[in-house]
PDB file of C-alpha atoms in Angstrom:
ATOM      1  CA  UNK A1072       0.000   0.000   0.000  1.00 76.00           C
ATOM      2  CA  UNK A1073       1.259   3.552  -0.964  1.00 79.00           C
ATOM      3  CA  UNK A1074       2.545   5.248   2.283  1.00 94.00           C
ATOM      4  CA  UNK A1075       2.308   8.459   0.607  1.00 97.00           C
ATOM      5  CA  UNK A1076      -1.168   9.478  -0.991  1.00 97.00           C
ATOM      6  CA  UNK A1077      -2.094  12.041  -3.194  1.00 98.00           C
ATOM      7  CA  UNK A1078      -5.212  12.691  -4.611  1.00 97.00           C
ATOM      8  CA  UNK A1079      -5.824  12.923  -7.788  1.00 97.00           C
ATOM      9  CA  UNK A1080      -3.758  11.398  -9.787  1.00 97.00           C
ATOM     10  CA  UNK A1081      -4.952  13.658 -12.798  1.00 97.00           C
ATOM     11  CA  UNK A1082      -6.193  16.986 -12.821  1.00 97.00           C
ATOM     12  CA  UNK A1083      -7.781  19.192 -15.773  1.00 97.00           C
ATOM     13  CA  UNK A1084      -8.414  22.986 -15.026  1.00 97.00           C
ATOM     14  CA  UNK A1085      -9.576  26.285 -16.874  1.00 98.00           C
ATOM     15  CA  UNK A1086      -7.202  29.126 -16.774  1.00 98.00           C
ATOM     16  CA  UNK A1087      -8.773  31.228 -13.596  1.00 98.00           C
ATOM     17  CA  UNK A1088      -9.815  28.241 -11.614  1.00 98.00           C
ATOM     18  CA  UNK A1089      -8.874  27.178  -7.984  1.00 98.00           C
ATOM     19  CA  UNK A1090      -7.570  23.899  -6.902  1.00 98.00           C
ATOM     20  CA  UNK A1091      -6.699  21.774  -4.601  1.00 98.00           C
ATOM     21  CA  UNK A1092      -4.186  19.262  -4.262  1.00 98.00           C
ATOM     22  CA  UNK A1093      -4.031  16.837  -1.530  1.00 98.00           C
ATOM     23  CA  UNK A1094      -1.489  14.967   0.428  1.00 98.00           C
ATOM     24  CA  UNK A1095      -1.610  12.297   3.108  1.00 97.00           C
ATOM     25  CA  UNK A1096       1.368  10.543   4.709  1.00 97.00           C
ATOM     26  CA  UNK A1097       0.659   7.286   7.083  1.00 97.00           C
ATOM     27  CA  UNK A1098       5.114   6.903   7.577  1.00 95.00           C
ATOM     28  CA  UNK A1099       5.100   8.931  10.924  1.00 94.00           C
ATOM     29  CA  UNK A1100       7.126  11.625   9.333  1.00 95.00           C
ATOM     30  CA  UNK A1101       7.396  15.120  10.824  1.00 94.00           C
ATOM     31  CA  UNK A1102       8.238  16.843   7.659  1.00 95.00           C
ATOM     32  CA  UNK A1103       6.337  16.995   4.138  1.00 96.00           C
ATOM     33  CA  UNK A1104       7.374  18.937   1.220  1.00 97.00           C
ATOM     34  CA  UNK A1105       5.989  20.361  -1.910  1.00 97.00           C
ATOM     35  CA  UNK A1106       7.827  19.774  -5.646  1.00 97.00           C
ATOM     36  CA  UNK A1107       7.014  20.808  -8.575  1.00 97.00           C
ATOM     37  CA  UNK A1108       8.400  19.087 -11.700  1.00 97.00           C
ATOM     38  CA  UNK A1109       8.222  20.059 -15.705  1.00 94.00           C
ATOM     39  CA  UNK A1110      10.088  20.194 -18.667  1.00 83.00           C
ATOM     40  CA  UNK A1111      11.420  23.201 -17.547  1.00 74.00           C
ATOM     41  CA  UNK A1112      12.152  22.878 -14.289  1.00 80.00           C
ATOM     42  CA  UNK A1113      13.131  19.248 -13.089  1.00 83.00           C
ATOM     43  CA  UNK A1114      11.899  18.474  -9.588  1.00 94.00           C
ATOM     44  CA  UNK A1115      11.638  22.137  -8.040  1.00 95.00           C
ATOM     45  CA  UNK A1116      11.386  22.738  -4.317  1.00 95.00           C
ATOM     46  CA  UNK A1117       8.139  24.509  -3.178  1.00 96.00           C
ATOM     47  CA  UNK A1118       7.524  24.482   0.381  1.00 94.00           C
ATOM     48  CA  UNK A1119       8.177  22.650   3.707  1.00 95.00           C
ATOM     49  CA  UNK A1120       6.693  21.911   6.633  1.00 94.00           C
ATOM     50  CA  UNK A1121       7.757  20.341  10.025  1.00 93.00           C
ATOM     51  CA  UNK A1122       5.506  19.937  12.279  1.00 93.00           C
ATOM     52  CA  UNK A1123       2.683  21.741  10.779  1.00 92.00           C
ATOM     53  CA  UNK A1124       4.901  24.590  10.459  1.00 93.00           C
ATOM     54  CA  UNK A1125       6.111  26.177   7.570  1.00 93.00           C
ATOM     55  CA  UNK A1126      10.288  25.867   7.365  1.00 92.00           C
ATOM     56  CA  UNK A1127      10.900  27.313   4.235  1.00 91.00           C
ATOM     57  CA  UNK A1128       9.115  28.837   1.074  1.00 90.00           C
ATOM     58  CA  UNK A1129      10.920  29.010  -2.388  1.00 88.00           C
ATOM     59  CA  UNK A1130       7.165  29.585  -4.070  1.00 87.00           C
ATOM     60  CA  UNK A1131       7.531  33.266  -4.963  1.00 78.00           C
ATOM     61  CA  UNK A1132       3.752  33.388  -5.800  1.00 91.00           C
ATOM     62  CA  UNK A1133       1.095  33.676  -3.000  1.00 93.00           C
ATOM     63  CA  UNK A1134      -1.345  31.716  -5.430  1.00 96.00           C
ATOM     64  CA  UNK A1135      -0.116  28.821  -4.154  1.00 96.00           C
ATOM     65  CA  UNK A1136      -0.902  27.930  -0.440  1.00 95.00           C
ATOM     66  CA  UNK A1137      -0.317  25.009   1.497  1.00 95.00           C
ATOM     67  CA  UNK A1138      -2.655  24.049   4.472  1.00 94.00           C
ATOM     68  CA  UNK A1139      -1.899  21.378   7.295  1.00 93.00           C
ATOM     69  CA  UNK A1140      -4.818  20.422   8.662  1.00 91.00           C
ATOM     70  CA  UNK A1141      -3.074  17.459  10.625  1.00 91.00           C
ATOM     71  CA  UNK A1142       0.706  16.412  11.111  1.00 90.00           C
ATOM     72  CA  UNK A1143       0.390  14.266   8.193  1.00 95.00           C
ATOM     73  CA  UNK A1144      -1.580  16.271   5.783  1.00 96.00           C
ATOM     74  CA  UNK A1145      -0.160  18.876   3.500  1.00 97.00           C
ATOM     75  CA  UNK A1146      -2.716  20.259   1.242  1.00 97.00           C
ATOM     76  CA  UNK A1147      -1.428  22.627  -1.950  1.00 97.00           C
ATOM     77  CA  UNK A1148      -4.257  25.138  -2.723  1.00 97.00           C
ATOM     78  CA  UNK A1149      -3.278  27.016  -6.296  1.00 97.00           C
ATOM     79  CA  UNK A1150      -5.705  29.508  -6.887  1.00 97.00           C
ATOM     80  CA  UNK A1151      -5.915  31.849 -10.316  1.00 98.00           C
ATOM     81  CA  UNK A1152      -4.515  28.845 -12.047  1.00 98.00           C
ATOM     82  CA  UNK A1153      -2.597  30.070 -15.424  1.00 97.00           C
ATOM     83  CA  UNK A1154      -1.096  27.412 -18.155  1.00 97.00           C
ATOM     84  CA  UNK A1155       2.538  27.597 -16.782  1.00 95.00           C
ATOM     85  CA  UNK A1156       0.965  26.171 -13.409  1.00 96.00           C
ATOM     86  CA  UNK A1157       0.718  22.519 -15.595  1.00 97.00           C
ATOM     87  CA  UNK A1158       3.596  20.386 -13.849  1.00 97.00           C
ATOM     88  CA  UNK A1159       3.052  16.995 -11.567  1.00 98.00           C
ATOM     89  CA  UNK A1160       3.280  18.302  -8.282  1.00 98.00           C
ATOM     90  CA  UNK A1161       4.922  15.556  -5.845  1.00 98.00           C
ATOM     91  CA  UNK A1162       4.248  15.451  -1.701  1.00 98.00           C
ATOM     92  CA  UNK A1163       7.177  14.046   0.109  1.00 97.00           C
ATOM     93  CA  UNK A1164       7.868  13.504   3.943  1.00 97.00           C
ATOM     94  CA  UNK A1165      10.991  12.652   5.994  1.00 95.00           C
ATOM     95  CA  UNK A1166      11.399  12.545   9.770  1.00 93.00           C
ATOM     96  CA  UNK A1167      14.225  14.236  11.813  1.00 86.00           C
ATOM     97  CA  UNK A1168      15.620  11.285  13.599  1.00 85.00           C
ATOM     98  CA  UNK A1169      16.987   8.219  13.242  1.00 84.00           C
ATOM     99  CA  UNK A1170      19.291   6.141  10.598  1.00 81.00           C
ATOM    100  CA  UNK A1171      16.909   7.366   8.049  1.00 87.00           C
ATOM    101  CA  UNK A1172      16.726  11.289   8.895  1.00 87.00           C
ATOM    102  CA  UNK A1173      16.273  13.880   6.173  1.00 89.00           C
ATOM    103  CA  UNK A1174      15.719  11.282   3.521  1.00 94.00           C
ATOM    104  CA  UNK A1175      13.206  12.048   1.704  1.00 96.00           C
ATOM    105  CA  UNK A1176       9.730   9.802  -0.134  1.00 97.00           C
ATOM    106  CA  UNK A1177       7.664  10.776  -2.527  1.00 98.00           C
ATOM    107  CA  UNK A1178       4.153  10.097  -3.391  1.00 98.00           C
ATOM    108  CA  UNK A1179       2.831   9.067  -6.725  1.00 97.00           C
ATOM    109  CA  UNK A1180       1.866  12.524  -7.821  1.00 97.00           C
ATOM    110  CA  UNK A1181      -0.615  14.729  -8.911  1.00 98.00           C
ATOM    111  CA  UNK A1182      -0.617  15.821 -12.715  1.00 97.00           C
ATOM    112  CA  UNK A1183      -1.836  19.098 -13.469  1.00 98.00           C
ATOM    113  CA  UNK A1184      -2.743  20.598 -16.562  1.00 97.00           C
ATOM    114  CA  UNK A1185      -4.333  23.702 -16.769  1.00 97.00           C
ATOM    115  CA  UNK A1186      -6.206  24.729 -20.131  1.00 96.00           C
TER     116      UNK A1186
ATOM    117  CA  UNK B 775      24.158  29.242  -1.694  1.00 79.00           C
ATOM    118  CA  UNK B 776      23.576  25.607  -2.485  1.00 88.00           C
ATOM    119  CA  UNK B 777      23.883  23.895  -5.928  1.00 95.00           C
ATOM    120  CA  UNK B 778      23.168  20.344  -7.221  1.00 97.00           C
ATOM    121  CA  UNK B 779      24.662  19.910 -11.028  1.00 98.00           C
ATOM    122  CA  UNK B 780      24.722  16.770 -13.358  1.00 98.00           C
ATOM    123  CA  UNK B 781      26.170  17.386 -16.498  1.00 97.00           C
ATOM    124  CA  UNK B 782      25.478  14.119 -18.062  1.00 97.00           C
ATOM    125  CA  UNK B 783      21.857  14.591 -19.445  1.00 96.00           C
ATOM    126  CA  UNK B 784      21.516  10.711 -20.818  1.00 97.00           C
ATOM    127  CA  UNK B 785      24.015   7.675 -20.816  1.00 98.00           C
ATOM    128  CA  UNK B 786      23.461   4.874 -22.645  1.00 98.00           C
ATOM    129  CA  UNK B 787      25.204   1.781 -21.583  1.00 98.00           C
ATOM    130  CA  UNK B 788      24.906  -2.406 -22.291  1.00 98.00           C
ATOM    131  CA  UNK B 789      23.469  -4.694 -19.853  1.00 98.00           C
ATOM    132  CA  UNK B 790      25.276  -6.361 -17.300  1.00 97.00           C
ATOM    133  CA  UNK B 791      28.309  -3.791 -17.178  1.00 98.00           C
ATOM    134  CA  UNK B 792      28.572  -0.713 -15.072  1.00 98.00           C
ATOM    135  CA  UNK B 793      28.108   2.856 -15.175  1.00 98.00           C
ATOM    136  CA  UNK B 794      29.052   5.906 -13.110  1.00 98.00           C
ATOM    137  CA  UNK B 795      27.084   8.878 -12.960  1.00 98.00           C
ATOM    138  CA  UNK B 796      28.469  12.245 -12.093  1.00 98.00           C
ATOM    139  CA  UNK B 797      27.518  14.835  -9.231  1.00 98.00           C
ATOM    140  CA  UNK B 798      29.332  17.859  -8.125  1.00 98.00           C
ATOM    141  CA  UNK B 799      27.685  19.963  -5.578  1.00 98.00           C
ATOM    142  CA  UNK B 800      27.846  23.496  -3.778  1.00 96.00           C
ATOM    143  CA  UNK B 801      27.654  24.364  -0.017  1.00 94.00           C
ATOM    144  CA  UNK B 802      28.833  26.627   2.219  1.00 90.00           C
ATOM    145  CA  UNK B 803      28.171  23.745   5.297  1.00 90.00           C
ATOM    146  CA  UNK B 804      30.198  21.375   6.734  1.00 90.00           C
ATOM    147  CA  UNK B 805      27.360  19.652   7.114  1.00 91.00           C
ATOM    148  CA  UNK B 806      25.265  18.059   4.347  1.00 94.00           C
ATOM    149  CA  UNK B 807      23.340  15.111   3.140  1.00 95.00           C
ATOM    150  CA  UNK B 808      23.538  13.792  -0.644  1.00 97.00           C
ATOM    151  CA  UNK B 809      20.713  11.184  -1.879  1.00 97.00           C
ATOM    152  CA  UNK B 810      20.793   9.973  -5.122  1.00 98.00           C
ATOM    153  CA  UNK B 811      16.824   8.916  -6.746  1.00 98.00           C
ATOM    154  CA  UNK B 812      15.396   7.294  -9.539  1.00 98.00           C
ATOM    155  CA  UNK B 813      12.524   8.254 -11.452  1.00 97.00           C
ATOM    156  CA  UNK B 814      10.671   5.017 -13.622  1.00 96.00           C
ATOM    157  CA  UNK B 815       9.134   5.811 -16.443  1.00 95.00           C
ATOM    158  CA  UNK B 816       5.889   5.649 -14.293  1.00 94.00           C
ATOM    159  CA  UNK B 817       6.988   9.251 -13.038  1.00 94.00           C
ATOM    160  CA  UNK B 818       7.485   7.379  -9.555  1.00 96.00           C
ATOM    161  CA  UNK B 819      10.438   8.640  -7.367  1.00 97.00           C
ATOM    162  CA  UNK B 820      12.316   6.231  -5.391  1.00 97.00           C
ATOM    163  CA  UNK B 821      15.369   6.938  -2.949  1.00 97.00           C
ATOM    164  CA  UNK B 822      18.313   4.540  -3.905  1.00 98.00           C
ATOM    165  CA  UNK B 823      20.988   5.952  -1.687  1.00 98.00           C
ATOM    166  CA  UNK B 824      22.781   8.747   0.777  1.00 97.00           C
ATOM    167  CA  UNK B 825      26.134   9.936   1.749  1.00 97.00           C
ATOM    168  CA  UNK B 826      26.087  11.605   5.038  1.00 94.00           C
ATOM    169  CA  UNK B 827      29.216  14.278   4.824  1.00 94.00           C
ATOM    170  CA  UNK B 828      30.864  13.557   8.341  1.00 93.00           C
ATOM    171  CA  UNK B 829      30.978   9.613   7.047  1.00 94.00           C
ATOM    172  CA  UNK B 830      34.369   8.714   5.097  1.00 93.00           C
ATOM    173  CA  UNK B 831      33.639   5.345   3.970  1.00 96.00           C
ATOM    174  CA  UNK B 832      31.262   5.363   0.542  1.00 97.00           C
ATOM    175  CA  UNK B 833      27.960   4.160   0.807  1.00 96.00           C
ATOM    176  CA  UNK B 834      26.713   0.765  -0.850  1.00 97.00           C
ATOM    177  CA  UNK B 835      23.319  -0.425  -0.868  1.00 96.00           C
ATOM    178  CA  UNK B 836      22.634  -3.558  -3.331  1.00 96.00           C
ATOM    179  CA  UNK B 837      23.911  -2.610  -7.115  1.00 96.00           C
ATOM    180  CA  UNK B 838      24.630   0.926  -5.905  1.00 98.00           C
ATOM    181  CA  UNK B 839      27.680   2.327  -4.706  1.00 98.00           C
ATOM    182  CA  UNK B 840      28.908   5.611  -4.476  1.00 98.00           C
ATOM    183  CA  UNK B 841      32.118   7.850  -5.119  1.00 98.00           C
ATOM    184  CA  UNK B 842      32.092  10.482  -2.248  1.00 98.00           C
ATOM    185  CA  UNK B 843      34.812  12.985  -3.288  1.00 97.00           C
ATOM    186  CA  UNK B 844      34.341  15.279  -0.490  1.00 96.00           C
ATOM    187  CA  UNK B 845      37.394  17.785  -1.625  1.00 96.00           C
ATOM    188  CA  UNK B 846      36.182  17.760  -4.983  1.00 97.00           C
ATOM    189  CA  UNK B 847      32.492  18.370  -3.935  1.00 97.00           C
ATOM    190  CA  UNK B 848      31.399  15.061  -6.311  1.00 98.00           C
ATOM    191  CA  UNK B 849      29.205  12.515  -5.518  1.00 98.00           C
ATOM    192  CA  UNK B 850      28.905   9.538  -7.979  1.00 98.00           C
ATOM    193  CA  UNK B 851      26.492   7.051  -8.405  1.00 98.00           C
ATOM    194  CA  UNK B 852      28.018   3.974  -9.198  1.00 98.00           C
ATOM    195  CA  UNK B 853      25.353   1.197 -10.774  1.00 98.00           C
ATOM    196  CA  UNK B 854      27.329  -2.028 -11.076  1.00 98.00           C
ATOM    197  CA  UNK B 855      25.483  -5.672 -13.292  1.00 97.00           C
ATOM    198  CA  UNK B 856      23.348  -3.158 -15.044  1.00 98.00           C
ATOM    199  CA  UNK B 857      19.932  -4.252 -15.766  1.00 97.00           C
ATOM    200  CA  UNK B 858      17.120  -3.443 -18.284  1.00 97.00           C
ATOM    201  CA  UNK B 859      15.268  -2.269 -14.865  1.00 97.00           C
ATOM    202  CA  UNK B 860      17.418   0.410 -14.126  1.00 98.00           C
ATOM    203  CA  UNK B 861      16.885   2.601 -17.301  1.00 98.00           C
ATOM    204  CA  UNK B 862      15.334   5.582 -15.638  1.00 97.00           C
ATOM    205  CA  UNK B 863      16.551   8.959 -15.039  1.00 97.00           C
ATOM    206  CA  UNK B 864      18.541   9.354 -11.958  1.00 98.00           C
ATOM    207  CA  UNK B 865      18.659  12.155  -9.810  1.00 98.00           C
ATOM    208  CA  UNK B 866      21.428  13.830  -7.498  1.00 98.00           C
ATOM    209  CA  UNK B 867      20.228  15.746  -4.782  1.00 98.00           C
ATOM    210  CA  UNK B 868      21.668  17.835  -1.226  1.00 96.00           C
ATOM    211  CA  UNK B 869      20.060  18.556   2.034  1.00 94.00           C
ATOM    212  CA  UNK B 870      22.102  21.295   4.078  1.00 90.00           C
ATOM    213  CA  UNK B 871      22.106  21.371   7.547  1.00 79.00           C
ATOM    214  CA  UNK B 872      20.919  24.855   9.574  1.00 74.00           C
ATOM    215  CA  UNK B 873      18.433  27.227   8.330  1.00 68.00           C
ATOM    216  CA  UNK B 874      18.232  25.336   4.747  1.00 70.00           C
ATOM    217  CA  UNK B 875      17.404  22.061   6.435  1.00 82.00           C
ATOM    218  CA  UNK B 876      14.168  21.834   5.412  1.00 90.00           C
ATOM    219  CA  UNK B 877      15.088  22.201   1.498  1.00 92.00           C
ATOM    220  CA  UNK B 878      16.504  19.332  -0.621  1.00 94.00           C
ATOM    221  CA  UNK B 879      17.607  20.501  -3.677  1.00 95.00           C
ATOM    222  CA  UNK B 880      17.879  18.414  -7.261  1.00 97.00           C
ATOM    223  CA  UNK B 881      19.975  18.371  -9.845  1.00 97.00           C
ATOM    224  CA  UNK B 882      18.261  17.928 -13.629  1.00 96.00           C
ATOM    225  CA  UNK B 883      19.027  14.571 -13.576  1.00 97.00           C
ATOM    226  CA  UNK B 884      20.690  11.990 -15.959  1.00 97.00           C
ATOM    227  CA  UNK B 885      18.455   9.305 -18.115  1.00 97.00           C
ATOM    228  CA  UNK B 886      20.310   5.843 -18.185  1.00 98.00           C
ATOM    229  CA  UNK B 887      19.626   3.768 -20.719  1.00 98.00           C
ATOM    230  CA  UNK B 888      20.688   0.116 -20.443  1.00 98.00           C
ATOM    231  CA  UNK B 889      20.529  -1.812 -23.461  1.00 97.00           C
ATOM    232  CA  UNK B 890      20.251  -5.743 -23.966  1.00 96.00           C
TER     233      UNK B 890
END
């Protein structure tokens, strides 16, 4: 079973929409992570959380918003979606302890494309 | 500021022998994680294996090994009986310790192709 979830797998939008993307992580990790990866821009760091609090933010627009509703959720809300937004966006986690700190996993992915 | 670079954007090599891909990286810490990953052709992301910077001895983990050149800031990944399996693109990546901690950087990866 995936220990990573994201949901969904596939997403369609219309320029101007909102969306969100979730992400659920059943590993016992602290910390989950936003990437964004496209053609352009192989695997991209977004945002990171520990905790439920954000660590660090390369995402210089505020259309994009994560939201931890629970240690091991970390939502993505993109709002005013434009065409350049269409990338898979990956969730990862790691933990800060142990033989297998910092390491991170990802999930499966979602797959945006925005029309 | 930190920096992940691969300069080898595909490799093609024949099954069963072994390749080395390269990784040369750029931190200010003395303190720093490198993690190598391999994306299927699924899109799936999978860690293969790390390099903690404080440890001298290079890392092996099944088929992988790696080249830890801490004075010349390289890290290769080191794929030995190379099978149809692996072809994927394989990615370099650093974790920093302090105020980056929380940001693991990539570098644009390398696609392997092993060939029967």
């Amino acid at each position: 079973d995936p220990k990573i979830i994201q949901k969904p797998k596939y997403l369609v939008a219309v320029t101007g929409s909102e969306k969100i993307l979730i992400c659920e992580q059943y590993l016992g990790h602290n910390a989950m992570y936003w990437y964004r990866q496209s053609a352009k821009k192989p695997l991209e760091f977004m945002f990171s959380y520990s905790y439920q609090k954000l660590m660090d933010n390369q995402t210089a627009s505020s259309r994009f918003q994560p939201q931890s509703s629970k240690k091991n959720h970390l939502d993505l809300q993109i709002t005013a979606l434009k065409p350049d937004d269409s990338a898979t966006y990956f969730c990862a986690s790691s933990q800060d302890w142990g033989e297998d700190q910092n390491t991170l996993y990802f999930g499966a992915g979602t797959r945006l494309s925005v029309l | 500021a930190q920096k992940v670079t691969q300069t080898q954007t595909s490799i093609s090599v024949m099954e069963k022998t072994t390749v080395t891909m390269d990784c040369v990286y750029e931190t200010q810490d003395s303190s720093y994680f490198l993690f190598w990953y391999k994306q299927t052709a699924s899109g799936e992301i999978v860690f293969l294996i790390r390099q903690d910077s404080y440890k001298k001895e290079n890392a092996t983990v099944g088929h992988y090994s790696l080249n830890f050149q801490k004075p010349k800031s390289s890290i290769g990944l080191i794929i030995t009986a190379t099978q149809i399996e692996d072809s994927a693109v394989y990615f370099c990546a650093m974790r920093e310790g302090g105020p980056n901690a929380y940001k693991v950087i990539f570098g644009k990866g390398t696609h392997l192709h092993v060939l029967p």
